[in-house]
Amino acid sequence: AVATRTRAIAIDWARYNNRVIWIAPMTDTKIVQRIAASLPEAEREAFFANRGKMQRLPSGLRSAEVMGPLLAFLASEGSSYMTGQVISIDGGAMFLGS
């Protein structure tokens, strides 16, 4: 659904020379930490154990800073011929759904 919506928006906005790129991140943020902290301890341990199983690259969830180089690229001339794309930055978790 996200990919289809991204392409539809890209088609609509291309005539105005606007590009549409949807970033689908899976990062460790303060919000994730707050959600985990609100869980009962037994559920919290399962939460941290299960989220690591979703990734294919080692070393677990990364901080949001891993998106910096991607954002810099998308803001550069190097990405000027891109639109209608969904870019996952998730340690390979999308492999499970593709």
PDB file of C-alpha atoms in Angstrom:
ATOM      1  CA  ALA A   1       0.000   0.000   0.000  1.00  0.00           C
ATOM      2  CA  VAL A   2       2.835   2.415   0.851  1.00  0.00           C
ATOM      3  CA  ALA A   3       4.622   1.738  -2.445  1.00  0.00           C
ATOM      4  CA  THR A   4       1.430   2.244  -4.446  1.00  0.00           C
ATOM      5  CA  ARG A   5       0.613   5.459  -2.614  1.00  0.00           C
ATOM      6  CA  THR A   6       4.166   6.730  -3.128  1.00  0.00           C
ATOM      7  CA  ARG A   7       3.978   6.092  -6.873  1.00  0.00           C
ATOM      8  CA  ALA A   8       0.545   7.752  -7.108  1.00  0.00           C
ATOM      9  CA  ILE A   9       1.792  10.883  -5.327  1.00  0.00           C
ATOM     10  CA  ALA A  10       4.928  10.904  -7.501  1.00  0.00           C
ATOM     11  CA  ILE A  11       2.810  10.780 -10.652  1.00  0.00           C
ATOM     12  CA  ASP A  12       0.587  13.630  -9.442  1.00  0.00           C
ATOM     13  CA  TRP A  13       3.470  15.875  -8.369  1.00  0.00           C
ATOM     14  CA  ALA A  14       5.924  15.167 -11.217  1.00  0.00           C
ATOM     15  CA  ARG A  15       4.339  17.875 -13.364  1.00  0.00           C
ATOM     16  CA  TYR A  16       5.452  20.404 -10.726  1.00  0.00           C
ATOM     17  CA  ASN A  17       9.003  19.025 -10.805  1.00  0.00           C
ATOM     18  CA  ASN A  18       8.609  17.542  -7.319  1.00  0.00           C
ATOM     19  CA  ARG A  19      10.097  14.172  -6.484  1.00  0.00           C
ATOM     20  CA  VAL A  20       8.567  11.736  -3.998  1.00  0.00           C
ATOM     21  CA  ILE A  21      10.694   9.252  -2.062  1.00  0.00           C
ATOM     22  CA  TRP A  22       9.277   7.362   0.901  1.00  0.00           C
ATOM     23  CA  ILE A  23      11.821   6.245   3.501  1.00  0.00           C
ATOM     24  CA  ALA A  24      10.783   3.177   5.490  1.00  0.00           C
ATOM     25  CA  PRO A  25      13.103   3.102   8.513  1.00  0.00           C
ATOM     26  CA  MET A  26      13.481   0.655  11.354  1.00  0.00           C
ATOM     27  CA  THR A  27      15.638   2.444  13.868  1.00  0.00           C
ATOM     28  CA  ASP A  28      15.986   2.671  17.602  1.00  0.00           C
ATOM     29  CA  THR A  29      14.483   5.950  18.771  1.00  0.00           C
ATOM     30  CA  LYS A  30      13.396   7.554  22.014  1.00  0.00           C
ATOM     31  CA  ILE A  31       9.813   6.630  21.128  1.00  0.00           C
ATOM     32  CA  VAL A  32      10.760   2.946  20.821  1.00  0.00           C
ATOM     33  CA  GLN A  33      12.552   3.163  24.154  1.00  0.00           C
ATOM     34  CA  ARG A  34       9.506   4.785  25.814  1.00  0.00           C
ATOM     35  CA  ILE A  35       7.185   2.118  24.424  1.00  0.00           C
ATOM     36  CA  ALA A  36       9.494  -0.621  25.677  1.00  0.00           C
ATOM     37  CA  ALA A  37       9.754   1.023  29.096  1.00  0.00           C
ATOM     38  CA  SER A  38       5.969   1.074  29.403  1.00  0.00           C
ATOM     39  CA  LEU A  39       5.713  -2.695  28.920  1.00  0.00           C
ATOM     40  CA  PRO A  40       5.725  -5.136  31.820  1.00  0.00           C
ATOM     41  CA  GLU A  41       9.239  -6.523  32.313  1.00  0.00           C
ATOM     42  CA  ALA A  42       8.477  -9.965  30.851  1.00  0.00           C
ATOM     43  CA  GLU A  43       6.979  -8.396  27.738  1.00  0.00           C
ATOM     44  CA  ARG A  44       9.851  -5.911  27.483  1.00  0.00           C
ATOM     45  CA  GLU A  45      12.405  -8.734  27.297  1.00  0.00           C
ATOM     46  CA  ALA A  46      10.365 -10.446  24.563  1.00  0.00           C
ATOM     47  CA  PHE A  47      10.005  -7.137  22.702  1.00  0.00           C
ATOM     48  CA  PHE A  48      13.782  -6.634  22.535  1.00  0.00           C
ATOM     49  CA  ALA A  49      14.423 -10.289  21.661  1.00  0.00           C
ATOM     50  CA  ASN A  50      11.841 -10.359  18.849  1.00  0.00           C
ATOM     51  CA  ARG A  51      12.790  -7.112  17.163  1.00  0.00           C
ATOM     52  CA  GLY A  52      16.347  -8.364  16.711  1.00  0.00           C
ATOM     53  CA  LYS A  53      15.060 -11.462  14.895  1.00  0.00           C
ATOM     54  CA  MET A  54      13.501  -9.265  12.199  1.00  0.00           C
ATOM     55  CA  GLN A  55      16.826  -7.945  10.951  1.00  0.00           C
ATOM     56  CA  ARG A  56      19.276  -9.702   8.659  1.00  0.00           C
ATOM     57  CA  LEU A  57      22.327  -7.530   9.324  1.00  0.00           C
ATOM     58  CA  PRO A  58      24.156  -8.149  12.602  1.00  0.00           C
ATOM     59  CA  SER A  59      24.372  -5.809  15.605  1.00  0.00           C
ATOM     60  CA  GLY A  60      20.683  -5.060  16.127  1.00  0.00           C
ATOM     61  CA  LEU A  61      18.727  -1.869  15.677  1.00  0.00           C
ATOM     62  CA  ARG A  62      20.770   1.152  14.791  1.00  0.00           C
ATOM     63  CA  SER A  63      20.143   4.698  15.899  1.00  0.00           C
ATOM     64  CA  ALA A  64      18.346   7.165  13.648  1.00  0.00           C
ATOM     65  CA  GLU A  65      21.714   8.626  12.609  1.00  0.00           C
ATOM     66  CA  VAL A  66      22.080   5.800  10.062  1.00  0.00           C
ATOM     67  CA  MET A  67      19.588   7.702   7.907  1.00  0.00           C
ATOM     68  CA  GLY A  68      21.867  10.749   7.612  1.00  0.00           C
ATOM     69  CA  PRO A  69      23.871   9.580   4.587  1.00  0.00           C
ATOM     70  CA  LEU A  70      20.679   8.499   2.813  1.00  0.00           C
ATOM     71  CA  LEU A  71      19.047  11.860   3.467  1.00  0.00           C
ATOM     72  CA  ALA A  72      22.164  13.676   2.265  1.00  0.00           C
ATOM     73  CA  PHE A  73      22.094  11.639  -0.949  1.00  0.00           C
ATOM     74  CA  LEU A  74      18.389  12.295  -1.509  1.00  0.00           C
ATOM     75  CA  ALA A  75      18.968  16.030  -1.035  1.00  0.00           C
ATOM     76  CA  SER A  76      21.828  15.978  -3.552  1.00  0.00           C
ATOM     77  CA  GLU A  77      21.898  16.230  -7.326  1.00  0.00           C
ATOM     78  CA  GLY A  78      22.800  12.535  -7.387  1.00  0.00           C
ATOM     79  CA  SER A  79      19.183  11.589  -6.690  1.00  0.00           C
ATOM     80  CA  SER A  80      17.643  14.134  -9.053  1.00  0.00           C
ATOM     81  CA  TYR A  81      16.396  11.422 -11.431  1.00  0.00           C
ATOM     82  CA  MET A  82      14.603   9.415  -8.728  1.00  0.00           C
ATOM     83  CA  THR A  83      10.928   9.530  -7.847  1.00  0.00           C
ATOM     84  CA  GLY A  84       8.193   7.164  -6.762  1.00  0.00           C
ATOM     85  CA  GLN A  85      10.533   4.951  -4.724  1.00  0.00           C
ATOM     86  CA  VAL A  86      10.255   3.385  -1.295  1.00  0.00           C
ATOM     87  CA  ILE A  87      13.660   2.972   0.320  1.00  0.00           C
ATOM     88  CA  SER A  88      13.886   0.636   3.286  1.00  0.00           C
ATOM     89  CA  ILE A  89      16.644   1.302   5.788  1.00  0.00           C
ATOM     90  CA  ASP A  90      15.935  -1.525   8.175  1.00  0.00           C
ATOM     91  CA  GLY A  91      18.813  -3.977   8.378  1.00  0.00           C
ATOM     92  CA  GLY A  92      17.108  -6.271   5.900  1.00  0.00           C
ATOM     93  CA  ALA A  93      13.818  -6.686   7.802  1.00  0.00           C
ATOM     94  CA  MET A  94      11.808  -6.112   4.609  1.00  0.00           C
ATOM     95  CA  PHE A  95      13.216  -9.378   3.260  1.00  0.00           C
ATOM     96  CA  LEU A  96      10.620 -11.055   5.447  1.00  0.00           C
ATOM     97  CA  GLY A  97       7.762  -9.280   3.679  1.00  0.00           C
ATOM     98  CA  SER A  98       9.020  -9.231   0.120  1.00  0.00           C
TER      99      SER A  98
END
